[in-house]
CSV table of C-alpha atoms and ligand atoms in Angstrom, one decimal:
chain,number,residue,atom,x,y,z
A,1,UNK,CA,18.1,17.9,-0.5
A,2,UNK,CA,16.3,15.9,-3.1
A,3,UNK,CA,19.9,15.8,-5.1
A,4,UNK,CA,21.0,13.7,-2.5
A,5,UNK,CA,19.6,10.8,-3.7
A,6,UNK,CA,20.8,9.5,-6.8
A,7,UNK,CA,20.2,6.0,-6.4
A,8,UNK,CA,17.3,4.7,-4.6
A,9,UNK,CA,16.4,1.2,-4.4
A,10,UNK,CA,12.6,0.5,-4.2
A,11,UNK,CA,11.3,-2.8,-2.8
A,12,UNK,CA,7.8,-4.2,-4.1
A,13,UNK,CA,8.3,-1.8,-7.1
A,14,UNK,CA,6.2,-3.9,-9.7
A,15,UNK,CA,3.5,-4.5,-7.1
A,16,UNK,CA,0.8,-1.8,-6.8
A,17,UNK,CA,1.7,1.5,-4.9
A,18,UNK,CA,5.8,0.7,-5.1
A,19,UNK,CA,4.7,1.0,-9.1
A,20,UNK,CA,3.1,3.9,-9.2
A,21,UNK,CA,5.4,5.6,-6.5
A,22,UNK,CA,8.5,4.4,-9.5
A,23,UNK,CA,6.7,6.3,-12.2
A,24,UNK,CA,6.3,9.4,-9.8
A,25,UNK,CA,10.4,9.6,-9.0
A,26,UNK,CA,10.9,9.1,-12.8
A,27,UNK,CA,8.5,11.6,-14.1
A,28,UNK,CA,9.1,14.6,-11.2
A,29,UNK,CA,12.4,13.7,-9.8
A,30,UNK,CA,15.1,13.8,-12.7
A,31,UNK,CA,18.0,13.4,-10.7
A,32,UNK,CA,17.1,10.4,-9.4
A,33,UNK,CA,17.8,6.6,-10.9
A,34,UNK,CA,15.8,4.1,-9.1
A,35,UNK,CA,16.5,0.3,-8.9
A,36,UNK,CA,13.2,-2.1,-7.9
A,37,UNK,CA,13.6,-5.1,-6.3
A,38,UNK,CA,10.8,-7.1,-6.4
A,39,UNK,CA,10.3,-10.9,-5.8
A,40,UNK,CA,7.1,-11.0,-8.3
A,41,UNK,CA,5.0,-12.8,-6.4
A,42,UNK,CA,1.2,-13.8,-7.3
A,43,UNK,CA,1.0,-9.6,-6.2
A,44,UNK,CA,3.8,-8.4,-8.4
A,45,UNK,CA,3.9,-7.7,-12.2
A,46,UNK,CA,7.2,-7.1,-14.4
A,47,UNK,CA,4.6,-5.1,-16.3
A,48,UNK,CA,3.6,-2.4,-14.2
A,49,UNK,CA,6.8,-0.7,-14.8
A,50,UNK,CA,8.1,-2.7,-18.0
A,51,UNK,CA,7.4,1.5,-19.8
A,52,UNK,CA,10.5,3.0,-17.8
A,53,UNK,CA,13.0,4.1,-19.4
A,54,UNK,CA,16.1,1.5,-18.5
A,55,UNK,CA,18.8,4.4,-18.3
A,56,UNK,CA,17.0,5.2,-15.0
A,57,UNK,CA,15.3,2.3,-13.4
A,58,UNK,CA,16.8,-1.2,-13.4
A,59,UNK,CA,15.1,-4.3,-12.1
A,60,UNK,CA,16.2,-7.0,-10.1
A,61,UNK,CA,14.0,-10.5,-9.8
A,62,UNK,CA,14.7,-11.2,-6.0
A,63,UNK,CA,13.8,-11.4,-2.3
A,64,UNK,CA,14.5,-8.9,0.2
A,65,UNK,CA,15.0,-11.9,2.6
A,66,UNK,CA,18.1,-12.5,0.8
A,67,UNK,CA,20.9,-11.2,2.6
A,68,UNK,CA,23.8,-11.6,0.3
A,69,UNK,CA,21.7,-9.7,-2.8
A,70,UNK,CA,19.9,-6.7,-0.5
A,71,UNK,CA,24.0,-6.4,0.5
A,72,UNK,CA,25.1,-6.2,-3.0
A,73,UNK,CA,22.4,-3.9,-3.6
A,74,UNK,CA,23.1,-1.5,-0.9
A,75,UNK,CA,26.5,-1.3,-1.2
A,76,UNK,CA,26.0,1.4,-4.5
A,77,UNK,CA,22.7,3.2,-2.5
A,78,UNK,CA,22.3,6.0,-1.6
A,79,UNK,CA,18.1,5.1,0.2
A,80,UNK,CA,15.9,2.4,0.5
A,81,UNK,CA,11.9,3.2,0.0
A,82,UNK,CA,10.6,-0.6,1.4
A,83,UNK,CA,7.2,-1.0,0.2
A,84,UNK,CA,7.6,-4.8,-0.4
A,85,UNK,CA,5.1,-7.2,1.7
A,86,UNK,CA,2.8,-9.2,1.6
A,87,UNK,CA,-0.4,-6.9,1.5
A,88,UNK,CA,-3.8,-8.9,1.7
A,89,UNK,CA,-5.5,-9.4,4.9
A,90,UNK,CA,-8.3,-12.0,3.8
A,91,UNK,CA,-4.5,-14.0,2.6
A,92,UNK,CA,-3.2,-12.9,5.7
A,93,UNK,CA,-6.5,-14.8,7.5
A,94,UNK,CA,-6.1,-18.2,5.2
A,95,UNK,CA,-2.4,-18.8,5.7
A,96,UNK,CA,-0.2,-16.4,7.8
A,97,UNK,CA,3.2,-18.1,7.1
A,98,UNK,CA,4.6,-15.7,4.0
A,99,UNK,CA,3.3,-12.5,6.3
A,100,UNK,CA,5.7,-13.4,8.8
A,101,UNK,CA,8.8,-14.1,6.0
A,102,UNK,CA,8.3,-11.2,4.0
A,103,UNK,CA,7.1,-7.9,6.6
A,104,UNK,CA,9.2,-9.4,9.5
A,105,UNK,CA,12.3,-11.0,8.1
A,106,UNK,CA,12.5,-9.5,5.1
A,107,UNK,CA,12.4,-5.7,6.6
A,108,UNK,CA,15.1,-7.3,9.4
A,109,UNK,CA,17.4,-8.0,6.5
A,110,UNK,CA,17.0,-5.0,4.8
A,111,UNK,CA,17.1,-3.2,8.3
A,112,UNK,CA,20.8,-4.8,8.3
A,113,UNK,CA,22.0,-4.0,5.3
A,114,UNK,CA,20.8,-0.4,5.8
A,115,UNK,CA,23.1,-0.2,8.8
A,116,UNK,CA,26.6,-2.2,7.3
A,117,UNK,CA,26.0,0.6,4.0
A,118,UNK,CA,24.6,4.1,5.9
A,119,UNK,CA,21.8,3.9,3.9
A,120,UNK,CA,18.7,6.5,4.7
A,121,UNK,CA,15.5,3.9,5.0
A,122,UNK,CA,12.6,4.7,4.9
A,123,UNK,CA,9.6,2.0,5.6
A,124,UNK,CA,6.1,1.9,4.3
A,125,UNK,CA,3.3,0.7,6.4
A,126,UNK,CA,-0.2,1.2,7.3
A,127,UNK,CA,-2.7,2.7,9.3
A,128,UNK,CA,-3.8,-0.8,10.3
A,129,UNK,CA,-1.2,-1.1,12.9
A,130,UNK,CA,-3.5,1.2,14.7
A,131,UNK,CA,-6.3,-1.2,15.0
A,132,UNK,CA,-9.8,0.4,14.6
A,133,UNK,CA,-11.7,3.3,15.7
A,134,UNK,CA,-16.0,2.9,16.3
A,135,UNK,CA,-18.4,4.5,13.8
A,136,UNK,CA,-19.4,6.9,16.4
A,137,UNK,CA,-15.7,7.5,17.4
A,138,UNK,CA,-14.8,11.9,17.1
A,139,UNK,CA,-11.2,10.7,17.1
A,140,UNK,CA,-8.9,9.8,14.2
A,141,UNK,CA,-5.5,8.2,13.9
A,142,UNK,CA,-2.2,10.5,15.0
A,143,UNK,CA,1.0,9.6,15.2
A,144,UNK,CA,0.8,9.2,19.2
A,145,UNK,CA,-2.5,6.4,18.9
A,146,UNK,CA,-1.3,3.2,20.8
A,147,UNK,CA,-0.4,0.2,18.3
A,148,UNK,CA,-3.4,-2.2,18.7
A,149,UNK,CA,-3.2,-4.6,15.5
A,150,UNK,CA,-6.4,-7.1,14.6
A,151,UNK,CA,-5.4,-9.2,11.8
A,152,UNK,CA,-2.0,-11.0,11.0
A,153,UNK,CA,-1.7,-8.8,8.5
A,154,UNK,CA,-1.7,-5.8,10.7
A,155,UNK,CA,0.4,-7.3,13.3
A,156,UNK,CA,3.4,-8.5,11.3
A,157,UNK,CA,3.1,-4.8,9.9
A,158,UNK,CA,3.1,-3.6,13.3
A,159,UNK,CA,6.4,-5.6,14.3
A,160,UNK,CA,8.2,-4.7,11.1
A,161,UNK,CA,7.3,-1.3,12.3
A,162,UNK,CA,8.8,-1.4,15.9
A,163,UNK,CA,11.9,-3.3,14.2
A,164,UNK,CA,12.9,0.1,12.4
A,165,UNK,CA,11.9,2.1,15.6
A,166,UNK,CA,14.8,-0.2,17.3
A,167,UNK,CA,17.2,-0.4,14.6
A,168,UNK,CA,17.1,3.7,14.4
A,169,UNK,CA,17.5,4.3,18.0
A,170,UNK,CA,20.2,1.3,18.7
A,171,UNK,CA,22.0,1.1,15.5
A,172,UNK,CA,21.4,4.6,14.2
A,173,UNK,CA,19.8,3.7,11.1
A,174,UNK,CA,18.6,7.0,9.5
A,175,UNK,CA,15.0,5.9,9.4
A,176,UNK,CA,11.5,7.4,9.0
A,177,UNK,CA,8.3,5.6,8.8
A,178,UNK,CA,4.8,6.1,7.2
A,179,UNK,CA,1.6,5.1,7.8
A,180,UNK,CA,-1.0,5.2,5.1
A,181,UNK,CA,-5.0,5.0,4.6
A,182,UNK,CA,-6.6,2.9,1.9
A,183,UNK,CA,-5.2,3.6,-1.9
A,184,UNK,CA,-6.8,3.5,-5.1
A,185,UNK,CA,-5.8,4.0,-8.4
A,186,UNK,CA,-4.1,2.0,-11.5
A,187,UNK,CA,-2.3,-1.1,-11.1
A,188,UNK,CA,-4.3,-2.0,-7.6
A,189,UNK,CA,-4.4,-6.4,-7.8
A,190,UNK,CA,-7.9,-7.4,-8.0
A,191,UNK,CA,-8.1,-9.1,-4.9
A,192,UNK,CA,-8.7,-5.5,-3.4
A,193,UNK,CA,-12.2,-4.4,-2.9
A,194,UNK,CA,-12.3,-1.2,-5.0
A,195,UNK,CA,-10.5,-3.1,-8.0
A,196,UNK,CA,-12.6,-6.6,-7.2
A,197,UNK,CA,-15.6,-4.7,-7.8
A,198,UNK,CA,-14.8,-3.3,-11.2
A,199,UNK,CA,-14.0,-6.3,-12.5
A,200,UNK,CA,-16.5,-8.2,-11.4
A,201,UNK,CA,-18.9,-6.0,-13.2
A,202,UNK,CA,-16.7,-5.6,-16.7
A,203,UNK,CA,-17.3,-9.7,-16.4
A,204,UNK,CA,-20.7,-9.5,-15.9
A,205,UNK,CA,-20.5,-11.1,-12.7
A,206,UNK,CA,-21.8,-9.4,-9.4
A,207,UNK,CA,-19.8,-7.2,-6.8
A,208,UNK,CA,-19.4,-8.9,-3.5
A,209,UNK,CA,-19.6,-6.9,0.1
A,210,UNK,CA,-18.8,-8.0,3.5
A,211,UNK,CA,-20.8,-8.2,6.8
A,212,UNK,CA,-23.2,-5.3,6.8
A,213,UNK,CA,-20.8,-3.0,4.6
A,214,UNK,CA,-20.9,-0.1,7.0
A,215,UNK,CA,-17.2,-0.6,7.7
A,216,UNK,CA,-15.1,2.8,7.0
A,217,UNK,CA,-12.0,3.3,5.0
A,218,UNK,CA,-9.8,6.4,4.4
A,219,UNK,CA,-9.5,6.4,1.2
A,220,UNK,CA,-6.5,8.0,-1.0
A,221,UNK,CA,-5.4,8.2,-4.4
A,222,UNK,CA,-1.7,6.3,-5.1
A,223,UNK,CA,-0.2,9.2,-6.1
A,224,UNK,CA,-0.9,11.2,-3.5
A,225,UNK,CA,1.1,8.8,-1.4
A,226,UNK,CA,3.8,8.9,-3.5
A,227,UNK,CA,3.8,12.6,-3.0
A,228,UNK,CA,4.2,12.1,0.4
A,229,UNK,CA,6.4,9.5,1.0
A,230,UNK,CA,9.2,11.6,-1.5
A,231,UNK,CA,8.7,14.7,1.0
A,232,UNK,CA,9.0,12.2,4.2
A,233,UNK,CA,12.0,10.9,2.1
A,234,UNK,CA,13.7,13.9,1.6
A,235,UNK,CA,12.5,16.4,4.1
A,236,UNK,CA,11.4,14.4,6.7
A,237,UNK,CA,13.0,14.3,10.3
A,238,UNK,CA,14.9,11.3,11.1
A,239,UNK,CA,13.8,8.7,13.7
A,240,UNK,CA,9.4,10.0,13.1
A,241,UNK,CA,6.6,8.5,12.2
A,242,UNK,CA,4.2,10.2,9.8
A,243,UNK,CA,0.7,9.3,9.0
A,244,UNK,CA,-0.7,10.3,5.4
A,245,UNK,CA,-4.0,10.2,4.8
A,246,UNK,CA,-6.2,12.3,2.3
A,247,UNK,CA,-9.5,13.1,4.6
A,248,UNK,CA,-11.5,10.2,2.6
A,249,UNK,CA,-13.3,8.3,5.1
A,250,UNK,CA,-16.1,6.8,3.5
A,251,UNK,CA,-17.9,3.5,4.0
A,252,UNK,CA,-18.3,-0.2,2.1
A,253,UNK,CA,-21.8,0.3,0.9
A,254,UNK,CA,-21.1,3.8,-0.9
A,255,UNK,CA,-17.9,3.5,-1.9
A,256,UNK,CA,-19.7,0.2,-3.9
A,257,UNK,CA,-23.0,2.3,-4.6
A,258,UNK,CA,-20.7,4.7,-6.5
A,259,UNK,CA,-18.9,2.2,-8.3
A,260,UNK,CA,-22.1,0.4,-9.7
A,261,UNK,CA,-24.2,4.4,-10.4
A,262,UNK,CA,-20.6,4.9,-12.5
A,263,UNK,CA,-20.9,1.3,-14.1
A,264,UNK,CA,-24.7,1.9,-15.2
A,265,UNK,CA,-25.7,-0.7,-12.7
A,266,UNK,CA,-28.6,-0.3,-10.1
A,267,UNK,CA,-27.5,0.5,-6.6
A,268,UNK,CA,-28.4,-3.3,-5.3
A,269,UNK,CA,-26.7,-5.0,-8.3
A,270,UNK,CA,-24.3,-6.8,-5.8
A,271,UNK,CA,-24.7,-10.2,-3.1
A,272,UNK,CA,-23.8,-9.8,0.5
A,273,UNK,CA,-21.2,-12.4,1.1
A,274,UNK,CA,-19.3,-13.3,4.4
A,275,UNK,CA,-18.0,-11.2,6.9
A,276,UNK,CA,-14.0,-11.3,7.1
A,277,UNK,CA,-12.8,-12.7,10.7
A,278,UNK,CA,-12.1,-10.1,13.1
A,279,UNK,CA,-13.4,-7.2,10.6
A,280,UNK,CA,-11.5,-3.8,11.2
A,281,UNK,CA,-14.9,-1.0,11.4
A,282,UNK,CA,-13.0,1.9,10.7
A,283,UNK,CA,-9.8,3.6,10.1
A,284,UNK,CA,-9.4,7.3,10.3
A,285,UNK,CA,-6.1,9.4,9.5
A,286,UNK,CA,-5.2,12.7,11.2
A,287,UNK,CA,-2.1,13.8,8.9
A,288,UNK,CA,-1.6,17.4,10.8
A,289,UNK,CA,1.8,16.4,11.2
A,290,UNK,CA,3.1,15.6,7.4
A,291,UNK,CA,1.1,18.8,6.4
A,292,UNK,CA,2.2,21.0,8.9
A,293,UNK,CA,6.2,20.0,9.2
A,294,UNK,CA,6.3,19.7,5.5
A,295,UNK,CA,3.5,21.4,4.0
A,296,UNK,CA,2.4,18.5,1.9
A,297,UNK,CA,-1.3,18.2,0.3
A,298,UNK,CA,-2.9,15.9,-1.8
A,299,UNK,CA,-3.6,16.6,-5.2
A,300,UNK,CA,-7.0,13.9,-5.7
A,301,UNK,CA,-9.2,15.5,-3.3
A,302,UNK,CA,-12.1,14.9,-5.6
A,303,UNK,CA,-13.2,11.1,-5.2
A,304,UNK,CA,-15.9,10.6,-7.4
A,305,UNK,CA,-13.4,11.9,-10.3
A,306,UNK,CA,-10.6,9.6,-9.0
A,307,UNK,CA,-13.1,6.9,-9.1
A,308,UNK,CA,-14.1,7.1,-12.7
A,309,UNK,CA,-10.3,7.6,-14.3
A,310,UNK,CA,-9.8,4.3,-12.0
A,311,UNK,CA,-13.0,2.4,-13.6
A,312,UNK,CA,-11.8,3.5,-16.7
A,313,UNK,CA,-8.2,2.3,-16.7
A,314,UNK,CA,-9.8,-1.4,-15.6
A,315,UNK,CA,-11.7,-0.9,-18.7
A,316,UNK,CA,-8.9,0.1,-21.3
A,317,UNK,CA,-6.5,-2.8,-19.4
A,318,UNK,CA,-8.0,-6.0,-19.3
A,319,UNK,CA,-4.7,-7.7,-20.4
A,320,UNK,CA,-3.2,-6.8,-17.2
A,321,UNK,CA,-6.0,-8.1,-14.9
A,322,UNK,CA,-8.0,-11.0,-16.9
A,323,UNK,CA,-5.2,-13.7,-16.5
A,324,UNK,CA,-5.8,-13.5,-12.6
A,325,UNK,CA,-9.2,-12.8,-12.6
A,326,UNK,CA,-10.4,-16.9,-12.4
A,327,UNK,CA,-7.8,-17.8,-9.8
A,328,UNK,CA,-8.8,-15.0,-8.0
A,329,UNK,CA,-12.5,-15.6,-7.4
A,330,UNK,CA,-11.8,-19.0,-6.9
A,331,UNK,CA,-10.0,-18.1,-4.1
A,332,UNK,CA,-12.5,-16.2,-2.7
A,333,UNK,CA,-15.7,-18.9,-3.3
A,334,UNK,CA,-13.7,-21.3,-1.3
A,335,UNK,CA,-13.9,-18.3,1.8
A,336,UNK,CA,-17.7,-17.7,0.9
A,337,UNK,CA,-16.7,-14.7,-0.1
B,401,NAD,P1,0.9,-5.5,-3.9
B,401,NAD,O1,0.5,-6.8,-2.7
B,401,NAD,O2,0.5,-4.8,-4.7
B,401,NAD,O3,2.8,-5.5,-3.5
B,401,NAD,C1,3.6,-5.7,-3.4
B,401,NAD,C2,5.0,-6.0,-4.0
B,401,NAD,O4,5.7,-6.7,-2.9
B,401,NAD,C3,4.6,-7.3,-4.9
B,401,NAD,O5,5.4,-6.5,-6.3
B,401,NAD,C4,5.4,-8.5,-4.5
B,401,NAD,O6,5.8,-9.0,-6.1
B,401,NAD,C5,6.4,-8.0,-3.6
B,401,NAD,N1,7.5,-8.8,-3.0
B,401,NAD,C6,6.4,-9.9,-1.9
B,401,NAD,N2,6.6,-10.6,-1.2
B,401,NAD,C7,8.4,-9.9,-1.4
B,401,NAD,C8,9.6,-10.4,-1.2
B,401,NAD,N3,9.9,-11.0,-0.3
B,401,NAD,N4,10.4,-9.9,-2.0
B,401,NAD,C9,10.5,-8.8,-2.7
B,401,NAD,N5,9.2,-8.4,-3.3
B,401,NAD,C10,8.6,-8.9,-2.6
B,401,NAD,O7,1.1,-4.3,-2.3
B,401,NAD,P2,0.8,-3.0,-2.1
B,401,NAD,O8,-0.6,-2.5,-2.1
B,401,NAD,O9,1.2,-1.9,-3.4
B,401,NAD,O10,1.3,-2.4,-0.8
B,401,NAD,C11,2.7,-1.8,-0.9
B,401,NAD,C12,3.1,-1.3,0.7
B,401,NAD,O11,2.6,-0.6,1.0
B,401,NAD,C13,2.8,-2.8,1.8
B,401,NAD,O12,4.1,-2.7,2.2
B,401,NAD,C14,1.7,-2.2,2.6
B,401,NAD,O13,1.9,-3.1,4.0
B,401,NAD,C15,1.8,-0.8,2.5
B,401,NAD,N6,0.2,-0.3,2.6
B,401,NAD,C16,-0.8,-0.5,1.3
B,401,NAD,C17,-1.9,-0.1,1.5
B,401,NAD,C18,-2.8,0.1,0.5
B,401,NAD,O14,-4.0,0.3,0.2
B,401,NAD,N7,-2.7,-1.3,-0.5
B,401,NAD,C19,-2.4,1.1,2.4
B,401,NAD,C20,-1.2,1.3,3.4
B,401,NAD,C21,0.2,0.5,3.1
B,402,TDX,O1,-14.6,-7.6,-2.2
B,402,TDX,C1,-14.5,-7.5,-0.7
B,402,TDX,N1,-15.8,-7.1,-0.4
B,402,TDX,C2,-15.7,-6.1,0.5
B,402,TDX,O2,-16.8,-5.8,1.3
B,402,TDX,C3,-13.6,-7.6,-0.5
B,402,TDX,C4,-11.8,-7.9,-1.2
B,402,TDX,C5,-13.1,-6.1,0.5
B,402,TDX,N2,-14.4,-6.0,1.1
B,402,TDX,C6,-14.0,-4.5,2.5
B,402,TDX,C7,-13.3,-5.2,3.8
B,402,TDX,C8,-12.8,-4.1,3.6
B,402,TDX,O3,-13.8,-3.4,5.2
B,402,TDX,O4,-13.6,-3.4,1.7
B,402,TDX,C9,-12.2,-2.8,2.2
B,402,TDX,C10,-11.6,-2.7,2.1
B,402,TDX,O5,-10.9,-4.2,1.7
B,402,TDX,P1,-9.6,-4.6,1.3
B,402,TDX,O6,-9.2,-4.0,-0.1
B,402,TDX,O7,-9.0,-5.3,1.5
B,402,TDX,O8,-8.6,-3.3,2.4
B,402,TDX,P2,-8.1,-3.1,3.8
B,402,TDX,O9,-8.2,-4.9,4.5
B,402,TDX,O10,-8.6,-2.2,3.9
B,402,TDX,O11,-6.3,-3.0,3.4
B,402,TDX,C11,-5.9,-1.9,2.7
B,402,TDX,O12,-5.4,-0.6,3.1
B,402,TDX,C12,-4.6,-1.2,4.1
B,402,TDX,C13,-4.8,-2.7,2.1
B,402,TDX,O13,-5.1,-4.0,1.4
B,402,TDX,C14,-3.5,-3.3,3.5
B,402,TDX,O14,-2.3,-3.3,2.6
B,402,TDX,C15,-3.1,-1.9,3.7
B,402,TDX,O15,-2.6,-1.5,4.7
């Protein structure tokens, strides 16, 4: 089935997960060409896809809210995998405005083009649409869990999911949705938890832990997210939602102490800082549907090994992250974090 998709648009392909997906497709799907559509916000970096074969990857610098541009690109595409978003919870608390525009209006603009041109649409979403779970709750999120988003970010992602469902049911847009847990790996912006702490240590600064450090996230390597998205794009049932997760629940202080140990620091070499307002306690994904229906399995099941590779990547790519470090930390300092 995969060769149906000769030309796919990847929105947000210069961001963290989008660029990893572009590399995964070029490495694993020889029949597929990719058109990256990315506005290169503070989170996008042209360098992330600079090494891609120009015969197979075209980069378009543009906004997903630009209906004329989006319409032109969709006229020549078989499918769109939609990663572009404002993605950081702390930023959404400081200023929700760009989250409404990109995550809601941008998804609407793409759906209209998918409808006009009959393009297969896969929407990338997050487990955060389901709110949070208590630490002692045996439950995990499934496709049947009610939506209960907490933050401005997750509420705009929930809104975008609802648009996709409506455009599928009302207009017959051939769409699927995936809701994934926390990703880690190379090319992640240094505002996010794992790369912030690694790059702090590399700079000689102390890592920063929010609240009591007991919040749980369900970690998945971004390469496993890519393989799951491809399975859903090519084999998933239209109109369906699939949860993506790799059984990687860990609390923040354990992850931080694993980073500290791997980088030769002591277990208490960090600062406790102000908690995030409305901070979700725990995320946990049950990915049984994806595994059962599509036979997907994660490859990166050893978190310590994935973390060591990620630390090595940031240590070897200081030129990539250094230009953003001071501005990122200045923003956090102003928020008491
Ligand atoms: P990111 O912030 O690293 O990248 C977002 C990309 O989108 C950037 O390249 C940016 O330039 C681009 N972009 C932003 N606004 C745009 C616009 N208006 N037009 C065109 N491009 C625009 O994000 P990420 O962490 O790679 O997340 C990608 C997707 O995955 C998002 O939809 C996010 O909600 C979802 N997701 C992320 C995680 C995670 O752990 N990071 C987990 C689950 C789901
Ligand atoms: O310095 C920090 N210290 C800290 O304790 C930062 C940046 C974060 N944290 C905590 C907050 C969270 O409990 O670490 C956890 C992870 O934080 P983030 O990396 O900001 O991720 P999160 O808020 O869980 O959201 C991520 O996963 C779901 C992505 O950013 C979202 O795009 C995705 O939808």
